[in-house]
PDB file of C-alpha atoms in Angstrom:
ATOM      1  CA  MET A   1       0.153   0.097  -0.081  1.00 54.00           C
ATOM      2  CA  PRO A   2       1.132   3.789  -0.825  1.00 70.00           C
ATOM      3  CA  ASP A   3       1.475   6.321   2.288  1.00 92.00           C
ATOM      4  CA  ARG A   4       1.500   9.216   0.364  1.00 97.00           C
ATOM      5  CA  PRO A   5      -0.610  10.674  -2.512  1.00 98.00           C
ATOM      6  CA  TYR A   6      -0.489  10.450  -6.069  1.00 98.00           C
ATOM      7  CA  THR A   7       1.790  13.178  -6.793  1.00 98.00           C
ATOM      8  CA  LEU A   8       2.207  15.527  -9.956  1.00 98.00           C
ATOM      9  CA  LEU A   9       4.149  18.686 -10.113  1.00 98.00           C
ATOM     10  CA  SER A  10       3.337  21.742 -12.424  1.00 98.00           C
ATOM     11  CA  CYS A  11       5.145  24.671 -13.398  1.00 97.00           C
ATOM     12  CA  ALA A  12       6.097  27.192 -15.656  1.00 98.00           C
ATOM     13  CA  VAL A  13      10.195  28.284 -16.456  1.00 98.00           C
ATOM     14  CA  SER A  14      11.805  30.000 -19.113  1.00 98.00           C
ATOM     15  CA  ILE A  15      13.600  28.256 -21.676  1.00 98.00           C
ATOM     16  CA  ASP A  16      16.269  28.477 -19.813  1.00 98.00           C
ATOM     17  CA  GLY A  17      15.049  27.103 -16.782  1.00 98.00           C
ATOM     18  CA  TYR A  18      13.845  30.454 -14.418  1.00 98.00           C
ATOM     19  CA  LEU A  19      10.476  30.245 -12.496  1.00 97.00           C
ATOM     20  CA  ASP A  20      10.864  33.862 -12.287  1.00 96.00           C
ATOM     21  CA  ASP A  21      12.910  36.607 -12.189  1.00 95.00           C
ATOM     22  CA  GLY A  22      15.139  39.164  -9.327  1.00 91.00           C
ATOM     23  CA  SER A  23      12.810  41.783  -9.674  1.00 91.00           C
ATOM     24  CA  PRO A  24       9.664  42.581  -6.674  1.00 87.00           C
ATOM     25  CA  ASP A  25       6.809  41.856  -9.543  1.00 89.00           C
ATOM     26  CA  ARG A  26       5.773  38.448 -10.048  1.00 90.00           C
ATOM     27  CA  LEU A  27       7.198  37.120 -13.664  1.00 95.00           C
ATOM     28  CA  ILE A  28       4.314  35.852 -15.566  1.00 94.00           C
ATOM     29  CA  LEU A  29       5.264  32.919 -17.811  1.00 96.00           C
ATOM     30  CA  SER A  30       2.285  31.788 -19.106  1.00 94.00           C
ATOM     31  CA  GLY A  31      -1.207  32.815 -20.434  1.00 95.00           C
ATOM     32  CA  PRO A  32      -5.030  32.008 -20.576  1.00 97.00           C
ATOM     33  CA  ASP A  33      -4.294  28.633 -22.400  1.00 97.00           C
ATOM     34  CA  ASP A  34      -2.344  26.951 -20.011  1.00 97.00           C
ATOM     35  CA  LEU A  35      -3.480  29.005 -16.688  1.00 97.00           C
ATOM     36  CA  ASP A  36      -6.957  27.178 -17.306  1.00 98.00           C
ATOM     37  CA  GLU A  37      -5.121  23.969 -17.792  1.00 98.00           C
ATOM     38  CA  VAL A  38      -3.970  24.268 -14.788  1.00 98.00           C
ATOM     39  CA  ASP A  39      -7.052  25.100 -13.058  1.00 98.00           C
ATOM     40  CA  ALA A  40      -8.647  22.118 -14.390  1.00 98.00           C
ATOM     41  CA  LEU A  41      -5.212  19.897 -12.451  1.00 98.00           C
ATOM     42  CA  ARG A  42      -6.301  21.992  -9.663  1.00 98.00           C
ATOM     43  CA  ALA A  43     -10.312  20.587  -9.986  1.00 98.00           C
ATOM     44  CA  ALA A  44      -9.445  17.023 -10.064  1.00 98.00           C
ATOM     45  CA  ALA A  45      -6.757  17.102  -7.189  1.00 98.00           C
ATOM     46  CA  ASP A  46      -7.821  16.734  -3.405  1.00 98.00           C
ATOM     47  CA  ALA A  47      -5.189  19.046  -2.716  1.00 98.00           C
ATOM     48  CA  ILE A  48      -2.995  21.635  -3.433  1.00 98.00           C
ATOM     49  CA  LEU A  49       0.844  21.957  -1.840  1.00 98.00           C
ATOM     50  CA  VAL A  50       3.570  25.142  -2.079  1.00 98.00           C
ATOM     51  CA  GLY A  51       6.347  26.233  -0.048  1.00 97.00           C
ATOM     52  CA  ALA A  52       6.083  29.142   2.425  1.00 97.00           C
ATOM     53  CA  GLY A  53       7.911  31.051  -0.397  1.00 95.00           C
ATOM     54  CA  THR A  54       5.234  31.123  -2.585  1.00 95.00           C
ATOM     55  CA  VAL A  55       2.703  32.534   0.023  1.00 97.00           C
ATOM     56  CA  ARG A  56       5.081  35.721   0.618  1.00 95.00           C
ATOM     57  CA  ALA A  57       6.767  36.177  -3.312  1.00 92.00           C
ATOM     58  CA  ASP A  58       3.438  35.359  -5.322  1.00 93.00           C
ATOM     59  CA  ASN A  59       0.262  35.321  -2.616  1.00 95.00           C
ATOM     60  CA  PRO A  60      -1.360  32.696  -4.435  1.00 95.00           C
ATOM     61  CA  ARG A  61      -5.503  32.311  -3.600  1.00 96.00           C
ATOM     62  CA  LEU A  62      -5.036  28.290  -5.080  1.00 97.00           C
ATOM     63  CA  LEU A  63      -8.600  28.263  -5.976  1.00 98.00           C
ATOM     64  CA  VAL A  64     -10.350  27.067  -8.976  1.00 98.00           C
ATOM     65  CA  ARG A  65     -11.912  29.911 -10.870  1.00 97.00           C
ATOM     66  CA  ASP A  66     -13.527  27.643 -13.591  1.00 98.00           C
ATOM     67  CA  PRO A  67     -17.318  28.104 -12.237  1.00 98.00           C
ATOM     68  CA  ALA A  68     -17.988  24.717 -13.673  1.00 98.00           C
ATOM     69  CA  ARG A  69     -15.302  22.993 -12.840  1.00 98.00           C
ATOM     70  CA  ILE A  70     -16.182  23.622  -8.886  1.00 98.00           C
ATOM     71  CA  ALA A  71     -20.012  22.608  -9.576  1.00 98.00           C
ATOM     72  CA  ALA A  72     -18.277  18.909 -11.072  1.00 98.00           C
ATOM     73  CA  ARG A  73     -16.234  18.779  -7.542  1.00 98.00           C
ATOM     74  CA  GLU A  74     -19.388  19.645  -5.596  1.00 98.00           C
ATOM     75  CA  ALA A  75     -21.926  17.008  -8.021  1.00 98.00           C
ATOM     76  CA  ALA A  76     -19.907  14.623  -7.514  1.00 98.00           C
ATOM     77  CA  GLY A  77     -19.508  15.008  -3.258  1.00 97.00           C
ATOM     78  CA  LYS A  78     -16.390  16.910  -2.955  1.00 97.00           C
ATOM     79  CA  PRO A  79     -15.963  20.754  -1.154  1.00 97.00           C
ATOM     80  CA  PRO A  80     -15.759  23.573  -3.888  1.00 97.00           C
ATOM     81  CA  HIS A  81     -11.666  23.582  -3.895  1.00 98.00           C
ATOM     82  CA  PRO A  82      -9.385  21.634  -3.214  1.00 98.00           C
ATOM     83  CA  LEU A  83      -7.617  21.593   0.042  1.00 98.00           C
ATOM     84  CA  ARG A  84      -4.481  24.315   0.297  1.00 98.00           C
ATOM     85  CA  VAL A  85      -1.467  23.544   1.707  1.00 98.00           C
ATOM     86  CA  THR A  86       2.094  24.854   2.504  1.00 98.00           C
ATOM     87  CA  MET A  87       4.771  24.226   4.708  1.00 98.00           C
ATOM     88  CA  THR A  88       7.305  26.619   6.873  1.00 97.00           C
ATOM     89  CA  GLY A  89       9.827  25.939   9.014  1.00 96.00           C
ATOM     90  CA  THR A  90       9.672  29.391  11.017  1.00 96.00           C
ATOM     91  CA  GLY A  91       5.620  30.373  10.586  1.00 96.00           C
ATOM     92  CA  ASP A  92       6.485  33.385   9.224  1.00 96.00           C
ATOM     93  CA  LEU A  93       3.828  34.287   6.865  1.00 97.00           C
ATOM     94  CA  ASP A  94       1.412  36.910   6.322  1.00 97.00           C
ATOM     95  CA  PRO A  95      -1.808  35.948   8.200  1.00 96.00           C
ATOM     96  CA  ALA A  96      -3.405  38.412   5.574  1.00 96.00           C
ATOM     97  CA  ALA A  97      -2.187  36.396   2.875  1.00 97.00           C
ATOM     98  CA  ARG A  98      -4.566  35.508   0.349  1.00 97.00           C
ATOM     99  CA  PHE A  99      -3.496  31.380   1.346  1.00 98.00           C
ATOM    100  CA  PHE A 100      -5.728  32.327   4.483  1.00 97.00           C
ATOM    101  CA  THR A 101      -8.580  34.254   2.431  1.00 92.00           C
ATOM    102  CA  GLY A 102     -10.577  30.959   1.950  1.00 80.00           C
ATOM    103  CA  PRO A 103     -13.176  29.577   1.528  1.00 91.00           C
ATOM    104  CA  GLY A 104     -12.654  26.678   4.088  1.00 92.00           C
ATOM    105  CA  GLU A 105      -9.327  26.564   6.111  1.00 94.00           C
ATOM    106  CA  PRO A 106      -6.104  25.465   5.065  1.00 98.00           C
ATOM    107  CA  LEU A 107      -3.348  23.411   6.506  1.00 98.00           C
ATOM    108  CA  VAL A 108       0.027  25.161   7.620  1.00 98.00           C
ATOM    109  CA  TYR A 109       2.707  22.433   8.263  1.00 98.00           C
ATOM    110  CA  VAL A 110       5.216  24.111  10.616  1.00 98.00           C
ATOM    111  CA  ALA A 111       8.604  22.822  12.457  1.00 97.00           C
ATOM    112  CA  SER A 112       8.110  22.085  16.273  1.00 97.00           C
ATOM    113  CA  PRO A 113       9.981  25.162  17.521  1.00 97.00           C
ATOM    114  CA  ALA A 114       7.550  27.640  15.223  1.00 97.00           C
ATOM    115  CA  ALA A 115       4.686  25.715  15.733  1.00 97.00           C
ATOM    116  CA  ALA A 116       2.936  27.241  18.619  1.00 97.00           C
ATOM    117  CA  ALA A 117       3.079  30.632  17.999  1.00 97.00           C
ATOM    118  CA  ALA A 118       1.941  30.045  14.266  1.00 97.00           C
ATOM    119  CA  ALA A 119      -0.919  28.171  15.891  1.00 97.00           C
ATOM    120  CA  GLY A 120      -1.459  31.370  18.136  1.00 97.00           C
ATOM    121  CA  GLU A 121      -0.946  33.520  14.659  1.00 96.00           C
ATOM    122  CA  PHE A 122      -3.252  31.874  12.987  1.00 97.00           C
ATOM    123  CA  LYS A 123      -6.018  30.544  14.758  1.00 95.00           C
ATOM    124  CA  GLY A 124      -9.058  30.869  13.534  1.00 94.00           C
ATOM    125  CA  GLN A 125      -7.240  31.188   9.486  1.00 96.00           C
ATOM    126  CA  ALA A 126      -5.918  27.504   9.477  1.00 98.00           C
ATOM    127  CA  VAL A 127      -5.193  24.213  10.622  1.00 98.00           C
ATOM    128  CA  VAL A 128      -1.671  24.616  12.408  1.00 98.00           C
ATOM    129  CA  ILE A 129      -0.093  20.839  11.943  1.00 98.00           C
ATOM    130  CA  ASP A 130       2.820  20.066  14.217  1.00 98.00           C
ATOM    131  CA  ALA A 131       5.319  18.484  11.756  1.00 96.00           C
ATOM    132  CA  GLY A 132       8.351  17.786  13.997  1.00 95.00           C
ATOM    133  CA  GLY A 133      11.807  18.771  14.395  1.00 93.00           C
ATOM    134  CA  HIS A 134      13.109  18.248  10.731  1.00 92.00           C
ATOM    135  CA  LEU A 135      10.227  19.304   8.450  1.00 95.00           C
ATOM    136  CA  SER A 136       9.593  17.143   5.372  1.00 97.00           C
ATOM    137  CA  LEU A 137       8.014  16.734   2.064  1.00 98.00           C
ATOM    138  CA  SER A 138       7.778  13.314   2.794  1.00 97.00           C
ATOM    139  CA  ALA A 139       6.079  13.972   6.352  1.00 97.00           C
ATOM    140  CA  VAL A 140       4.007  15.977   4.961  1.00 98.00           C
ATOM    141  CA  LEU A 141       2.874  14.007   2.053  1.00 98.00           C
ATOM    142  CA  GLN A 142       2.356  10.480   4.763  1.00 97.00           C
ATOM    143  CA  ASP A 143       0.505  12.824   6.934  1.00 98.00           C
ATOM    144  CA  LEU A 144      -1.799  14.006   4.331  1.00 98.00           C
ATOM    145  CA  TYR A 145      -2.684  10.241   2.493  1.00 98.00           C
ATOM    146  CA  LEU A 146      -3.203   8.807   6.403  1.00 96.00           C
ATOM    147  CA  GLU A 147      -4.796  11.729   8.231  1.00 97.00           C
ATOM    148  CA  ARG A 148      -6.648  13.577   5.957  1.00 97.00           C
ATOM    149  CA  SER A 149      -7.628  11.356   3.520  1.00 96.00           C
ATOM    150  CA  VAL A 150      -5.736  13.105   0.681  1.00 98.00           C
ATOM    151  CA  ALA A 151      -5.379  11.005  -2.282  1.00 98.00           C
ATOM    152  CA  THR A 152      -4.097  13.144  -4.864  1.00 98.00           C
ATOM    153  CA  VAL A 153      -1.910  16.327  -4.400  1.00 98.00           C
ATOM    154  CA  LEU A 154      -1.000  18.952  -7.082  1.00 98.00           C
ATOM    155  CA  ILE A 155       2.273  20.128  -6.257  1.00 98.00           C
ATOM    156  CA  GLU A 156       2.842  23.792  -7.738  1.00 98.00           C
ATOM    157  CA  GLY A 157       5.737  24.891  -5.960  1.00 91.00           C
ATOM    158  CA  GLY A 158       8.292  26.863  -5.227  1.00 93.00           C
ATOM    159  CA  ALA A 159      12.126  25.431  -6.600  1.00 97.00           C
ATOM    160  CA  ARG A 160      12.914  23.413  -3.172  1.00 97.00           C
ATOM    161  CA  ILE A 161       9.869  22.214  -2.519  1.00 98.00           C
ATOM    162  CA  LEU A 162      10.085  21.184  -6.833  1.00 98.00           C
ATOM    163  CA  ARG A 163      13.548  20.024  -5.644  1.00 98.00           C
ATOM    164  CA  ASP A 164      12.653  18.005  -2.533  1.00 98.00           C
ATOM    165  CA  ALA A 165       9.800  15.868  -4.682  1.00 98.00           C
ATOM    166  CA  LEU A 166      11.804  15.067  -7.490  1.00 98.00           C
ATOM    167  CA  ALA A 167      15.032  14.337  -5.503  1.00 98.00           C
ATOM    168  CA  GLY A 168      13.280  12.691  -2.956  1.00 97.00           C
ATOM    169  CA  GLY A 169      11.159  10.429  -4.889  1.00 96.00           C
ATOM    170  CA  LEU A 170       7.543  11.350  -4.522  1.00 97.00           C
ATOM    171  CA  ALA A 171       6.695  12.617  -7.797  1.00 97.00           C
ATOM    172  CA  ASP A 172       4.585  10.411 -10.036  1.00 97.00           C
ATOM    173  CA  GLU A 173       4.232  13.277 -12.804  1.00 98.00           C
ATOM    174  CA  LEU A 174       5.950  16.457 -14.397  1.00 98.00           C
ATOM    175  CA  ARG A 175       3.932  18.953 -16.416  1.00 98.00           C
ATOM    176  CA  LEU A 176       6.521  21.687 -17.176  1.00 98.00           C
ATOM    177  CA  ALA A 177       4.703  24.422 -19.411  1.00 98.00           C
ATOM    178  CA  ILE A 178       8.470  26.793 -20.872  1.00 98.00           C
ATOM    179  CA  ALA A 179       7.898  30.251 -21.785  1.00 98.00           C
ATOM    180  CA  PRO A 180       9.562  30.997 -24.507  1.00 98.00           C
ATOM    181  CA  PHE A 181      12.096  33.394 -23.000  1.00 98.00           C
ATOM    182  CA  PHE A 182      15.282  33.791 -21.150  1.00 98.00           C
ATOM    183  CA  VAL A 183      15.559  35.071 -17.733  1.00 98.00           C
ATOM    184  CA  ALA A 184      19.270  34.708 -17.310  1.00 97.00           C
ATOM    185  CA  ASP A 185      19.207  36.062 -13.826  1.00 95.00           C
ATOM    186  CA  PRO A 186      21.254  34.642 -11.635  1.00 93.00           C
ATOM    187  CA  ALA A 187      19.374  35.687  -8.351  1.00 92.00           C
ATOM    188  CA  ALA A 188      16.498  34.497  -9.777  1.00 95.00           C
ATOM    189  CA  PRO A 189      14.295  30.804  -8.127  1.00 96.00           C
ATOM    190  CA  ARG A 190      15.088  28.296 -10.530  1.00 96.00           C
ATOM    191  CA  PHE A 191      14.213  24.746 -11.344  1.00 98.00           C
ATOM    192  CA  GLY A 192      16.267  21.449 -10.688  1.00 96.00           C
ATOM    193  CA  LEU A 193      18.054  22.689  -7.855  1.00 97.00           C
ATOM    194  CA  PRO A 194      21.199  20.901  -7.165  1.00 97.00           C
ATOM    195  CA  ALA A 195      20.681  17.511  -6.082  1.00 98.00           C
ATOM    196  CA  ALA A 196      20.879  13.827  -6.222  1.00 97.00           C
ATOM    197  CA  TYR A 197      18.112  13.070  -8.667  1.00 97.00           C
ATOM    198  CA  PRO A 198      16.824   9.163  -9.654  1.00 96.00           C
ATOM    199  CA  GLN A 199      16.253  10.117 -12.662  1.00 95.00           C
ATOM    200  CA  THR A 200      19.609  10.120 -14.578  1.00 95.00           C
ATOM    201  CA  ALA A 201      20.833   9.181 -18.484  1.00 95.00           C
ATOM    202  CA  ALA A 202      20.095   5.553 -16.976  1.00 95.00           C
ATOM    203  CA  ASN A 203      16.683   5.952 -15.331  1.00 95.00           C
ATOM    204  CA  PRO A 204      14.949   8.557 -17.477  1.00 96.00           C
ATOM    205  CA  MET A 205      11.295   9.805 -16.896  1.00 97.00           C
ATOM    206  CA  THR A 206       9.042   8.974 -19.823  1.00 97.00           C
ATOM    207  CA  LEU A 207       7.887  11.598 -21.836  1.00 97.00           C
ATOM    208  CA  LEU A 208       4.113  10.944 -21.963  1.00 98.00           C
ATOM    209  CA  SER A 209       3.344  14.356 -24.915  1.00 98.00           C
ATOM    210  CA  VAL A 210       4.693  17.676 -25.717  1.00 98.00           C
ATOM    211  CA  ARG A 211       1.739  20.474 -26.652  1.00 98.00           C
ATOM    212  CA  GLN A 212       2.015  23.924 -27.638  1.00 98.00           C
ATOM    213  CA  VAL A 213      -0.149  25.455 -25.142  1.00 98.00           C
ATOM    214  CA  GLY A 214      -0.762  29.398 -26.182  1.00 97.00           C
ATOM    215  CA  THR A 215       2.486  30.348 -25.822  1.00 96.00           C
ATOM    216  CA  VAL A 216       4.402  28.152 -24.442  1.00 98.00           C
ATOM    217  CA  ALA A 217       5.283  24.449 -24.407  1.00 98.00           C
ATOM    218  CA  VAL A 218       3.865  22.356 -21.831  1.00 98.00           C
ATOM    219  CA  HIS A 219       5.862  18.831 -21.388  1.00 98.00           C
ATOM    220  CA  HIS A 220       4.308  16.200 -19.963  1.00 98.00           C
ATOM    221  CA  TYR A 221       6.176  13.621 -17.919  1.00 98.00           C
ATOM    222  CA  SER A 222       5.471  10.062 -15.710  1.00 98.00           C
ATOM    223  CA  MET A 223       8.186   9.332 -13.310  1.00 94.00           C
ATOM    224  CA  ALA A 224       8.418   5.458 -13.857  1.00 84.00           C
ATOM    225  CA  GLY A 225      11.282   4.875 -16.201  1.00 61.00           C
TER     226      GLY A 225
END
């Protein structure tokens, strides 16, 4: 039996592999067609997971946008939106962030030293879970699966969460949208941070499809060889 949810990674990068640029404003890497496909992925998931850095930098709502998809979820007996999840070692998140504004209470996994303070800070806005002294994606996914009945997770970033999922063998699929321009900023966050990835030349991912979606090229991979 598995001890984690089925996990799909979705991110957009520049053609040279950057997730953003170094400016204070979020870099738009994809267009409406790609965002609509990601919305469909959200609607199919039980939970959406992002790192605390993404909550701070991008201030995402992590909600399904299309009313028809929301209605379809409700008709299937599901909540209108997937569970919103983040993980943080420090608990340093703005309570006014859109991540907390609902509907529904999100989950915040916090390392033990900061858990009590975070529980007070986000009281009534989120369920704060003490994730132990060593905050790990593996433990978070296991808790979601075994304790929260989450069968499918969509991970949307950031760079460290994506690295931990891929290098830790915690992902089942990768959807990578590639924008047709360069960032070339060494200070900017990028996809594929250094790590010992199991997907090597001797053990590659399986390419499932390559499609043009609006202005981006979407590559879809299975982690299975």
